[in-house]
Coordinates of C-alpha atoms in Angstrom, one line a residue:
M1 CA -24.2 -3.5 45.0
I2 CA -27.2 -4.3 46.6
R3 CA -30.0 -1.8 47.9
H4 CA -32.9 -2.3 49.7
M5 CA -36.2 -0.8 49.0
G6 CA -39.5 -1.9 51.2
G7 CA -37.2 -4.6 52.7
K8 CA -36.7 -6.4 49.4
P9 CA -32.9 -6.4 48.2
K10 CA -32.6 -5.0 44.6
T11 CA -29.5 -5.2 42.5
A12 CA -28.4 -2.2 41.0
K13 CA -28.2 -2.1 37.2
R14 CA -24.5 -2.3 35.5
A15 CA -23.9 0.6 33.2
L16 CA -21.4 1.6 31.0
I17 CA -21.0 5.2 30.3
V18 CA -20.4 5.8 26.2
V19 CA -18.1 9.1 25.3
R20 CA -17.1 9.8 21.9
L21 CA -15.8 12.9 20.3
S22 CA -15.0 13.7 16.6
R23 CA -12.1 16.1 17.2
V24 CA -10.4 16.6 20.4
T25 CA -10.3 20.4 19.7
E26 CA -14.0 20.4 19.5
A27 CA -15.4 22.9 22.3
T28 CA -19.4 21.9 23.1
T29 CA -19.6 18.8 24.0
S30 CA -16.2 17.9 25.8
P31 CA -15.5 14.7 27.3
E32 CA -15.6 15.9 31.0
R33 CA -18.9 17.6 30.2
Q34 CA -20.2 14.3 28.6
L35 CA -18.8 12.3 31.2
Q36 CA -20.5 14.3 34.1
A37 CA -23.7 14.5 32.7
C38 CA -23.9 10.3 32.5
R39 CA -22.5 10.1 36.0
E40 CA -25.2 12.4 37.3
L41 CA -27.8 10.1 35.3
C42 CA -26.4 6.9 36.9
A43 CA -26.7 8.4 40.3
Q44 CA -30.1 9.6 40.3
R45 CA -31.3 6.3 38.7
G46 CA -29.0 4.4 41.1
Y47 CA -26.8 2.7 38.3
E48 CA -23.6 1.0 39.2
V49 CA -21.1 2.5 36.9
I50 CA -18.9 -0.5 35.7
G51 CA -16.6 1.4 33.2
V52 CA -16.3 4.2 30.5
A53 CA -15.6 3.6 27.0
E54 CA -13.9 6.9 25.9
D55 CA -13.2 7.0 22.2
L56 CA -11.6 10.3 21.2
D57 CA -11.0 11.4 17.6
V58 CA -13.5 8.7 16.2
S59 CA -16.5 10.0 13.9
A60 CA -19.8 8.5 14.1
G61 CA -20.2 8.9 10.6
A62 CA -17.3 7.0 9.6
T63 CA -17.6 4.1 12.1
T64 CA -19.9 2.0 13.6
P65 CA -20.1 1.6 17.4
F66 CA -18.7 -1.8 17.1
D67 CA -15.5 -0.6 15.1
R68 CA -14.5 1.8 17.8
P69 CA -11.8 0.9 19.8
Q70 CA -12.9 1.1 23.1
L71 CA -16.9 0.7 23.1
G72 CA -16.3 -2.1 20.3
K73 CA -14.0 -4.2 22.9
W74 CA -17.1 -3.8 25.2
L75 CA -19.9 -4.9 23.0
R76 CA -17.9 -7.8 21.5
E77 CA -16.4 -9.4 24.2
R78 CA -17.9 -8.0 27.7
H79 CA -21.5 -7.3 26.9
H80 CA -22.6 -9.8 29.3
E81 CA -21.4 -7.3 32.3
V82 CA -23.4 -4.7 31.0
D83 CA -27.3 -3.9 31.6
V84 CA -27.5 -0.1 30.5
L85 CA -25.3 1.8 28.1
V86 CA -25.5 5.5 29.1
F87 CA -24.5 8.3 26.7
Y88 CA -24.7 12.1 26.7
R89 CA -26.8 12.6 23.5
M90 CA -27.8 10.0 20.8
D91 CA -25.2 11.5 18.1
R92 CA -22.5 10.4 20.6
L93 CA -23.4 7.0 20.0
V94 CA -24.6 6.9 16.5
R95 CA -25.3 9.4 13.5
R96 CA -26.9 7.0 10.8
L97 CA -30.1 5.4 10.7
L98 CA -28.6 2.2 9.9
D99 CA -26.1 1.9 12.5
L100 CA -29.1 3.0 15.1
A101 CA -31.5 0.3 13.8
E102 CA -28.5 -2.1 14.0
M103 CA -27.7 -1.2 17.8
I104 CA -31.2 -1.4 18.9
R105 CA -31.6 -4.9 17.8
W106 CA -28.3 -6.1 19.1
A107 CA -29.4 -4.5 22.6
Q108 CA -32.9 -5.9 22.4
D109 CA -31.1 -9.3 21.9
H110 CA -29.0 -8.7 25.0
R111 CA -31.4 -7.3 27.2
I112 CA -29.6 -4.0 27.3
V113 CA -31.2 -0.6 27.9
L114 CA -30.0 2.4 25.7
V115 CA -30.1 5.7 27.9
S116 CA -29.4 9.2 26.9
A117 CA -28.2 11.5 29.8
T118 CA -29.6 14.7 28.2
E119 CA -32.6 13.5 26.0
S120 CA -35.4 12.3 28.6
F121 CA -37.9 11.5 25.6
L122 CA -35.7 8.9 24.4
D123 CA -36.4 5.7 26.6
L124 CA -36.1 2.4 24.7
S125 CA -37.9 0.6 27.1
Q126 CA -41.3 2.7 26.6
P127 CA -43.8 1.8 23.9
F128 CA -42.7 3.4 20.5
G129 CA -39.3 4.6 22.4
D130 CA -37.4 2.5 19.5
I131 CA -39.3 4.7 17.0
I132 CA -38.8 7.9 18.3
A133 CA -35.2 7.1 18.6
L134 CA -35.2 6.2 15.1
L135 CA -36.8 9.6 13.9
V136 CA -34.2 11.6 16.2
A137 CA -31.6 9.3 14.6
K138 CA -32.9 10.6 11.0
V139 CA -32.5 14.1 12.0
A140 CA -28.7 13.3 13.3
E141 CA -28.2 12.0 10.2
M142 CA -29.7 15.2 8.2
E143 CA -27.3 17.2 10.7
L144 CA -24.5 15.1 9.6
E145 CA -25.0 15.4 5.9
A146 CA -24.9 19.4 6.7
I147 CA -21.6 19.0 8.7
S148 CA -20.3 17.2 6.0
A149 CA -20.8 19.4 2.9
R150 CA -19.8 22.4 5.2
N151 CA -16.3 20.3 6.2
H152 CA -15.8 19.5 2.5
A153 CA -15.9 23.4 1.4
A154 CA -13.7 24.1 4.4
F155 CA -11.4 21.1 3.5
K156 CA -11.1 22.4 -0.1
H157 CA -10.4 26.1 1.2
N158 CA -7.8 25.0 3.7
F159 CA -6.0 23.0 1.5
A160 CA -5.8 25.2 -1.2
A161 CA -4.4 27.6 1.5
G162 CA -2.0 25.1 2.4
K163 CA -3.5 24.0 5.6
W164 CA -3.2 20.5 7.5
R165 CA -6.6 19.5 8.6
G166 CA -5.7 16.5 10.8
G167 CA -5.2 12.9 10.6
V168 CA -1.8 11.1 10.0
P169 CA 0.3 13.3 7.9
P170 CA 1.5 11.7 4.6
W171 CA 5.0 9.9 4.8
G172 CA 7.9 12.3 5.1
Y173 CA 6.1 15.2 6.5
K174 CA 4.6 16.5 10.0
P175 CA 2.4 19.3 11.5
E176 CA 3.5 22.2 12.7
R177 CA 2.1 25.6 13.6
V178 CA 3.1 28.1 11.3
D179 CA 0.1 30.5 10.8
G180 CA -2.2 28.0 11.5
W181 CA -1.2 23.9 11.2
R182 CA 0.8 23.6 8.0
L183 CA 2.8 20.2 7.1
V184 CA 6.4 20.7 7.1
Q185 CA 9.2 18.0 6.2
D186 CA 10.2 15.7 8.8
P187 CA 14.1 15.3 8.6
E188 CA 14.2 11.9 9.9
Q189 CA 11.6 10.5 7.6
V190 CA 13.1 12.3 4.7
E191 CA 16.3 10.8 5.3
V192 CA 14.3 7.3 5.2
I193 CA 12.7 8.1 2.1
H194 CA 15.9 9.2 0.4
E195 CA 17.6 6.0 1.5
V196 CA 14.6 3.9 0.1
V197 CA 14.9 5.7 -3.1
K198 CA 18.3 5.0 -3.8
R199 CA 17.8 1.3 -3.0
V200 CA 14.8 0.8 -5.4
L201 CA 16.7 2.7 -7.9
A202 CA 19.6 0.1 -7.2
G203 CA 17.1 -2.6 -8.2
E204 CA 16.5 -3.8 -4.7
P205 CA 13.3 -5.9 -3.9
L206 CA 10.6 -3.9 -1.9
R207 CA 10.1 -7.0 0.2
A208 CA 14.0 -6.9 1.2
I209 CA 14.0 -3.0 1.9
A210 CA 10.7 -3.4 4.0
H211 CA 12.3 -6.3 5.9
D212 CA 15.1 -4.3 6.5
L213 CA 13.7 -1.2 7.9
T214 CA 11.6 -3.3 10.4
R215 CA 14.9 -5.2 11.6
R216 CA 16.6 -1.6 12.2
G217 CA 13.2 -0.3 14.2
V218 CA 12.8 2.4 11.4
L219 CA 9.2 3.8 12.6
T220 CA 6.4 3.7 10.0
P221 CA 4.4 7.2 9.2
R222 CA 1.7 6.1 11.7
D223 CA 4.1 5.4 14.6
R224 CA 6.4 8.4 13.8
F225 CA 3.3 10.5 14.3
A226 CA 2.1 8.9 17.0
Q227 CA 5.8 9.7 18.7
L228 CA 5.9 13.2 17.6
R229 CA 2.5 13.4 19.5
G230 CA 3.9 11.9 22.6
R231 CA 1.5 8.5 22.3
E232 CA 2.1 5.0 22.4
V233 CA 4.6 3.5 19.3
R234 CA 3.1 0.2 18.7
G235 CA 5.8 -1.2 16.5
Y236 CA 4.2 -1.6 12.8
E237 CA 6.1 -3.4 10.4
W238 CA 6.7 -2.4 7.1
H239 CA 5.2 -4.3 4.0
S240 CA 6.2 -4.0 0.5
A241 CA 2.8 -3.1 -0.7
P242 CA 2.1 -0.2 1.5
L243 CA 5.9 0.7 0.9
K244 CA 4.9 0.7 -3.0
R245 CA 2.0 3.0 -2.3
A246 CA 3.7 5.7 -0.5
L247 CA 6.7 5.6 -3.2
T248 CA 4.1 6.3 -6.0
S249 CA 2.0 8.8 -4.2
R250 CA 2.3 12.3 -5.3
T251 CA 2.1 13.7 -1.8
L252 CA 6.1 12.9 -2.1
L253 CA 5.4 16.2 -4.7
G254 CA 4.0 18.4 -2.0
Q255 CA 0.2 17.8 -3.6
V256 CA -2.7 17.4 -2.3
V257 CA -4.5 14.0 -3.1
G258 CA -8.2 13.2 -2.2
R259 CA -10.8 10.8 -2.6
E260 CA -14.0 12.5 -3.7
P261 CA -17.7 10.4 -2.9
V262 CA -19.4 8.7 -6.0
L263 CA -22.6 10.2 -6.6
D264 CA -25.6 8.4 -8.3
E265 CA -27.4 9.6 -11.5
D266 CA -29.4 12.2 -9.1
G267 CA -26.0 13.6 -7.9
N268 CA -26.2 12.2 -4.3
P269 CA -23.8 10.2 -2.6
V270 CA -23.8 6.4 -3.0
R271 CA -23.5 4.6 0.4
N272 CA -22.7 1.1 1.2
S273 CA -24.9 -1.3 3.3
R274 CA -23.9 0.3 6.6
G275 CA -24.8 3.7 5.3
H276 CA -21.3 4.9 4.8
R277 CA -20.4 7.1 1.7
V278 CA -18.5 4.8 -0.8
L279 CA -15.4 6.7 -2.1
G280 CA -14.0 6.7 -5.5
P281 CA -10.2 6.2 -6.2
E282 CA -7.1 8.8 -5.2
R283 CA -6.7 11.8 -7.3
V284 CA -4.7 15.1 -7.2
L285 CA -6.9 17.9 -6.2
T286 CA -6.4 21.0 -8.4
H287 CA -6.7 24.7 -8.5
D288 CA -9.5 26.5 -10.7
S289 CA -6.6 26.7 -13.3
G290 CA -6.2 23.1 -13.2
R291 CA -2.9 22.9 -11.7
P292 CA -2.1 20.5 -8.5
L293 CA -2.4 22.0 -5.5
V294 CA 0.6 22.2 -3.6
R295 CA 0.7 22.4 0.4
A296 CA 3.9 21.5 1.3
E297 CA 7.8 21.6 0.0
P298 CA 8.1 18.6 -2.2
I299 CA 10.3 15.8 -1.2
L300 CA 11.2 14.6 -4.3
T301 CA 11.5 16.2 -7.9
R302 CA 9.1 15.3 -10.4
T303 CA 12.1 13.6 -12.3
M304 CA 13.3 11.6 -9.4
F305 CA 9.4 10.6 -8.3
D306 CA 9.2 9.6 -12.3
R307 CA 12.0 7.1 -12.4
V308 CA 10.8 5.7 -9.1
A309 CA 7.5 5.0 -10.5
R310 CA 8.6 3.4 -13.7
E311 CA 11.2 1.2 -11.9
L312 CA 8.6 -0.2 -9.8
K313 CA 5.8 -0.2 -12.6
S314 CA 8.5 -2.4 -14.8
R315 CA 8.8 -4.8 -11.6
E316 CA 5.0 -6.1 -11.5
N317 CA 5.7 -9.2 -13.4
R318 CA 8.7 -10.0 -11.3
K319 CA 8.6 -13.4 -10.0
E320 CA 10.2 -12.0 -6.3
P321 CA 9.9 -14.6 -3.6
T322 CA 7.2 -14.0 -0.7
V323 CA 9.6 -15.1 1.6
R324 CA 13.1 -14.9 2.1
A325 CA 15.0 -17.9 0.2
K326 CA 16.7 -20.7 1.9
G327 CA 18.3 -22.3 -1.0
L328 CA 19.7 -20.6 -4.4
L329 CA 17.4 -22.8 -6.3
T330 CA 14.1 -22.4 -4.5
G331 CA 11.4 -21.2 -7.1
V332 CA 13.9 -22.2 -9.9
L333 CA 14.4 -25.8 -9.8
V334 CA 10.9 -28.3 -10.4
C335 CA 10.7 -32.0 -10.4
G336 CA 11.0 -33.2 -14.2
V337 CA 8.4 -36.2 -13.0
C338 CA 5.3 -34.5 -11.7
G339 CA 6.3 -30.6 -12.2
R340 CA 6.1 -29.6 -8.8
G341 CA 8.5 -27.3 -6.8
A342 CA 11.9 -28.3 -5.5
Y343 CA 12.4 -27.3 -1.8
R344 CA 15.9 -27.4 0.1
L345 CA 16.4 -30.3 2.0
K346 CA 19.4 -29.7 5.0
G347 CA 21.9 -32.8 5.2
G348 CA 21.9 -35.4 8.3
Q349 CA 24.2 -37.3 9.5
G350 CA 26.1 -38.7 6.6
R351 CA 24.0 -37.2 4.1
K352 CA 24.9 -34.0 2.0
P353 CA 22.1 -30.9 1.7
R354 CA 19.8 -31.8 -1.4
Y355 CA 16.8 -30.4 -3.5
R356 CA 13.8 -32.8 -3.3
C357 CA 10.4 -32.9 -4.8
A358 CA 7.5 -31.1 -2.9
S359 CA 5.4 -34.0 -3.5
A360 CA 7.7 -35.9 -0.7
Q361 CA 5.4 -33.8 1.8
Y362 CA 2.2 -35.3 0.7
A363 CA 0.7 -38.7 1.0
A364 CA 0.9 -39.5 -3.0
T365 CA 4.8 -39.1 -4.1
C366 CA 6.3 -39.3 -7.6
E367 CA 8.9 -41.6 -8.5
N368 CA 11.6 -39.0 -8.6
R369 CA 14.5 -38.8 -6.3
S370 CA 16.1 -35.9 -4.7
I371 CA 19.2 -34.3 -6.5
P372 CA 22.2 -33.3 -4.5
L373 CA 22.5 -29.6 -3.8
E374 CA 26.0 -29.0 -4.8
L375 CA 25.7 -30.6 -8.3
A376 CA 22.3 -28.7 -9.2
E377 CA 23.5 -25.3 -8.1
Q378 CA 27.2 -26.3 -9.8
T379 CA 25.6 -27.3 -12.8
L380 CA 23.5 -24.2 -13.5
E381 CA 26.3 -21.9 -12.5
D382 CA 29.1 -23.6 -14.8
R383 CA 26.5 -23.0 -17.6
L384 CA 25.3 -19.4 -16.8
L385 CA 29.5 -18.7 -16.5
S386 CA 30.2 -20.4 -19.7
V387 CA 27.6 -18.4 -21.6
L388 CA 27.1 -15.1 -19.6
G389 CA 30.3 -14.7 -17.4
D390 CA 32.0 -12.2 -19.7
M391 CA 28.9 -9.7 -20.5
E392 CA 29.0 -6.9 -18.6
R393 CA 26.0 -5.6 -16.4
M394 CA 24.5 -2.5 -17.5
R395 CA 22.7 -0.4 -15.4
R396 CA 19.2 1.8 -16.7
V397 CA 19.3 5.4 -15.7
W398 CA 16.7 8.2 -16.7
F399 CA 17.7 10.8 -18.9
E400 CA 15.4 13.9 -18.0
G401 CA 15.2 15.5 -21.6
S402 CA 13.0 18.4 -21.7
D403 CA 9.9 16.5 -21.5
H404 CA 6.8 18.5 -20.9
S405 CA 4.2 15.6 -22.1
D406 CA 3.0 14.9 -18.5
E407 CA 1.9 18.5 -17.5
L408 CA 0.4 18.8 -21.6
A409 CA -1.4 15.7 -20.7
E410 CA -3.0 17.1 -17.4
V411 CA -4.0 20.1 -19.0
D412 CA -5.7 18.4 -21.7
E413 CA -7.6 16.3 -19.2
A414 CA -8.5 19.1 -17.4
L415 CA -9.8 21.1 -20.7
A416 CA -11.7 18.2 -21.7
D417 CA -13.3 18.0 -17.8
L418 CA -14.2 21.7 -18.2
T419 CA -15.7 21.9 -21.9
D420 CA -17.9 19.0 -21.3
L421 CA -19.6 21.3 -18.4
V422 CA -20.2 24.2 -21.2
G423 CA -24.0 24.8 -21.6
T424 CA -25.2 22.4 -18.9
G425 CA -27.0 23.6 -15.7
A426 CA -25.4 26.5 -13.8
Y427 CA -23.0 26.8 -16.8
R428 CA -25.4 28.1 -19.2
R429 CA -24.3 31.1 -21.4
G430 CA -24.7 34.4 -18.9
T431 CA -24.3 33.1 -15.6
P432 CA -21.9 33.6 -13.3
Q433 CA -20.6 29.9 -13.0
R434 CA -20.2 30.2 -16.7
A435 CA -17.9 33.3 -16.6
R436 CA -15.6 31.6 -14.0
L437 CA -15.8 28.6 -16.3
D438 CA -14.6 30.4 -19.2
E439 CA -11.6 32.0 -17.5
R440 CA -10.6 28.8 -16.3
I441 CA -10.7 27.4 -20.0
A442 CA -9.0 30.6 -21.2
A443 CA -6.0 30.1 -18.6
L444 CA -5.7 26.2 -19.4
A445 CA -5.7 27.0 -23.1
A446 CA -3.0 29.5 -22.6
R447 CA -1.0 27.3 -20.4
R448 CA -1.3 24.7 -23.5
E449 CA -0.1 26.8 -26.2
E450 CA 2.8 28.0 -23.8
L451 CA 3.8 24.0 -23.1
A452 CA 3.2 23.1 -26.7
A453 CA 5.7 25.7 -27.8
M454 CA 8.8 24.8 -25.9
P455 CA 11.4 22.5 -27.3
Q456 CA 10.7 18.6 -26.6
E457 CA 13.5 16.0 -26.2
P458 CA 11.7 13.1 -24.8
A459 CA 12.8 11.7 -21.5
Q460 CA 13.8 8.2 -21.7
W461 CA 16.0 5.2 -19.8
R462 CA 19.4 4.8 -20.8
Y463 CA 21.9 1.9 -20.1
E464 CA 25.5 2.6 -19.0
G465 CA 28.0 0.4 -18.0
T466 CA 28.6 -0.9 -14.2
G467 CA 32.2 -1.7 -14.8
Q468 CA 31.0 -5.2 -13.6
N469 CA 30.6 -8.1 -15.4
F470 CA 28.2 -11.0 -14.7
G471 CA 30.9 -13.6 -13.2
D472 CA 32.1 -11.2 -10.9
W473 CA 28.7 -10.2 -9.6
W474 CA 27.6 -13.8 -9.7
A475 CA 30.6 -14.4 -7.3
T476 CA 29.8 -11.4 -4.6
A477 CA 26.0 -10.9 -4.7
P478 CA 24.0 -12.3 -1.9
L479 CA 22.0 -15.3 -1.9
E480 CA 18.3 -13.7 -2.1
E481 CA 19.6 -11.5 -5.1
R482 CA 20.9 -14.2 -7.1
N483 CA 17.8 -16.1 -6.2
V484 CA 15.7 -13.1 -7.4
W485 CA 17.4 -13.0 -10.9
L486 CA 17.6 -16.7 -11.4
R487 CA 13.5 -16.8 -10.8
E488 CA 13.3 -14.0 -13.5
N489 CA 15.4 -15.7 -16.3
V490 CA 15.7 -19.4 -15.5
S491 CA 13.9 -22.6 -15.5
M492 CA 15.4 -26.2 -14.4
R493 CA 14.5 -29.4 -14.3
W494 CA 15.7 -32.9 -13.0
R495 CA 15.2 -36.6 -12.9
A496 CA 16.9 -39.3 -10.8
H497 CA 16.2 -42.7 -9.6
S498 CA 17.8 -45.3 -7.1
E499 CA 20.1 -48.1 -7.4
G500 CA 20.3 -49.6 -4.0
V501 CA 21.3 -47.3 -1.8
R502 CA 22.7 -45.1 -4.1
T503 CA 20.8 -42.1 -6.2
V504 CA 21.6 -41.5 -9.7
V505 CA 20.7 -38.3 -11.7
D506 CA 19.4 -39.1 -15.0
D507 CA 19.2 -35.7 -16.5
I508 CA 19.5 -32.0 -15.7
E509 CA 17.5 -29.6 -18.0
I510 CA 18.3 -26.0 -17.8
A511 CA 16.3 -23.5 -19.9
M512 CA 16.6 -19.4 -20.3
K513 CA 13.8 -17.4 -20.4
A514 CA 13.2 -14.1 -22.7
P515 CA 14.6 -11.7 -20.0
D516 CA 12.8 -8.5 -19.0
L517 CA 13.9 -5.8 -21.2
D518 CA 12.5 -3.1 -19.3
G519 CA 14.1 -4.7 -16.3
G520 CA 16.7 -2.2 -14.1
V521 CA 19.8 -4.1 -15.2
L522 CA 20.5 -5.7 -18.7
L523 CA 23.6 -7.6 -19.8
E524 CA 25.3 -5.5 -22.4
P525 CA 24.5 -7.4 -25.6
L526 CA 20.8 -7.0 -24.5
T527 CA 20.5 -3.0 -24.0
E528 CA 20.4 -2.3 -28.0
L529 CA 17.3 -4.5 -28.2
A530 CA 16.0 -3.2 -25.3
R531 CA 16.4 0.2 -26.7
R532 CA 14.9 -1.1 -29.9
K533 CA 11.8 -2.2 -28.2
A534 CA 11.4 1.2 -26.5
A535 CA 11.4 3.0 -29.8
G536 CA 8.7 0.7 -31.3
A537 CA 11.0 -1.3 -33.6
W538 CA 9.4 -4.1 -35.4
S539 CA 6.2 -3.1 -33.9
A540 CA 4.6 -1.4 -37.3
A541 CA 5.3 -5.2 -39.0
G542 CA 3.7 -7.1 -36.1
L543 CA 7.1 -8.1 -35.0
G544 CA 6.7 -6.8 -31.5
D545 CA 7.8 -9.5 -29.6
L546 CA 11.0 -10.1 -31.8
P547 CA 13.6 -8.3 -29.5
E548 CA 12.6 -10.8 -26.7
A549 CA 12.8 -13.7 -28.8
L550 CA 16.2 -12.6 -29.8
A551 CA 17.3 -12.0 -26.4
A552 CA 15.9 -15.2 -25.4
V553 CA 18.5 -16.8 -28.1
W554 CA 21.2 -14.5 -26.5
M555 CA 20.8 -15.8 -23.2
R556 CA 20.4 -19.4 -23.9
Q557 CA 23.8 -19.5 -26.6
G558 CA 25.3 -16.2 -26.0
P559 CA 25.2 -13.5 -29.0
A560 CA 28.9 -14.4 -29.9
Q561 CA 28.3 -17.9 -30.9
P562 CA 24.5 -18.5 -31.3
S563 CA 25.0 -22.0 -32.9
V564 CA 27.8 -23.7 -31.8
V565 CA 28.1 -23.0 -28.1
E566 CA 27.0 -26.0 -26.7
E567 CA 29.1 -28.0 -28.7
E568 CA 32.2 -26.5 -27.6
P569 CA 34.4 -27.9 -24.6
E570 CA 33.3 -26.6 -21.2
R571 CA 35.4 -23.3 -20.2
P572 CA 37.4 -23.7 -16.8
R573 CA 35.5 -21.8 -14.1
R574 CA 36.1 -18.1 -13.0
K575 CA 38.2 -17.9 -9.9
G576 CA 35.9 -15.7 -8.3
A577 CA 33.0 -18.2 -8.4
A578 CA 34.9 -20.1 -5.6
K579 CA 34.2 -17.0 -3.6
R580 CA 30.5 -16.9 -3.9
R581 CA 28.3 -16.8 -0.8
R582 CA 25.7 -19.5 0.0

């Protein structure tokens, strides 16, 4: 747009209007009011409005202008189209002093003017304009601190009353207006949770579960919340790490989980380089009595929640594939010359599938030749079935018992924290705070006596038969499931050389690893060793590794004939093995 003043053409400055709101329910500076005031200013000054960056439900205390969905895209990718940034008030742009200083430097570097529609004293084109802006930003930052303190107090009160304060709800819940906004179970998500829990306890890898949920189009908690609010469903994928965090979060028990700011030695919040508060690890919020705050109906029982947590804990050292295995021996078979892993090579015309040393993909290759896939897999299968084929697979199940040790530990921890406050600061004898502290300590002490008097039968894992031996499982299990088992329990090496056009396999070495005695499924002879290990057998004598050592021998030779098994004639293959799935 061209304006003529005094006969000389003048190009109108291009203005981007910035609108921000922390919460859509905020009534004071609504988006419509902000937009109207900014448009009026642009009309008065002759600015050409080229766009509006509207960020709703976005906190200026938690984000910088460059991090916001709408404004950030303009600043990063389209700043060359803008001459002026127009905002309703300075706190609509930033609330942190450091954020404003960074914004002023960026604007000066890109020759962009910052203009407030309602604060005439903020004119960064004038001398000392940037200093005045920084002073105003400091006031806004102090105001934000006061707002944060009030919000934190309201947050704790509303949580104690079971109210929902906004944001994406925990997995399995949805907000519903019942005497104010509260969280209720979402039947669709609860069904998914129970399915996932069942599959986890059955020993299925989290990666496989996450892949299946994504393939089936099951909505993640974020997408489900967007769907419930009538917003765009973005189709986020499921991943094993967030799935594990969700399955071990106490929100599944209906409890409230929060993160408190880290304080310095003077009791002030610690801030990072951008001025944002540093938050500590997640923890369960509690009543004054020390009991966890519960704001929704639990999705899982405490027993089931503990079972899932223990099962996932036992998997931490598993060597599960990071991608779906394409070969049974991927991650199991390694080169006997250079030690690199083997990869599955498809057979071309006149060639059968085989495993090849990974060095073949590099300039410097080792001398080892490939090994036929059928030979490698059949050799390993024959060895496993001859030694382990008749052993029954035992599944680990959780015995509830009557164990109150978890709650007792929580009470002891709360008592320790509270007693440390006695006699300090506001908790000196005779103060109201000390009286309330004494009441809380007395209530916790009474609860501790009550728990200590209850009969204790420790909760523990036990193993029950599946009715399926190893050979039958091997014949029917999917390739990925067998591959995961092999990665955990077997290592295999080979050497081969060429004679003309033929490849001759010189040696195949199979070694059985010590099995995980905390695993979800064990072979029957190993369950007694697992029980003894859990009970601390031999640990007092410094032989804590003995159960794993014995288990490794049994996996290598079989418990029935520990010394002569490798000298006996090879057993005939089981009929079911021919039906196995590749």
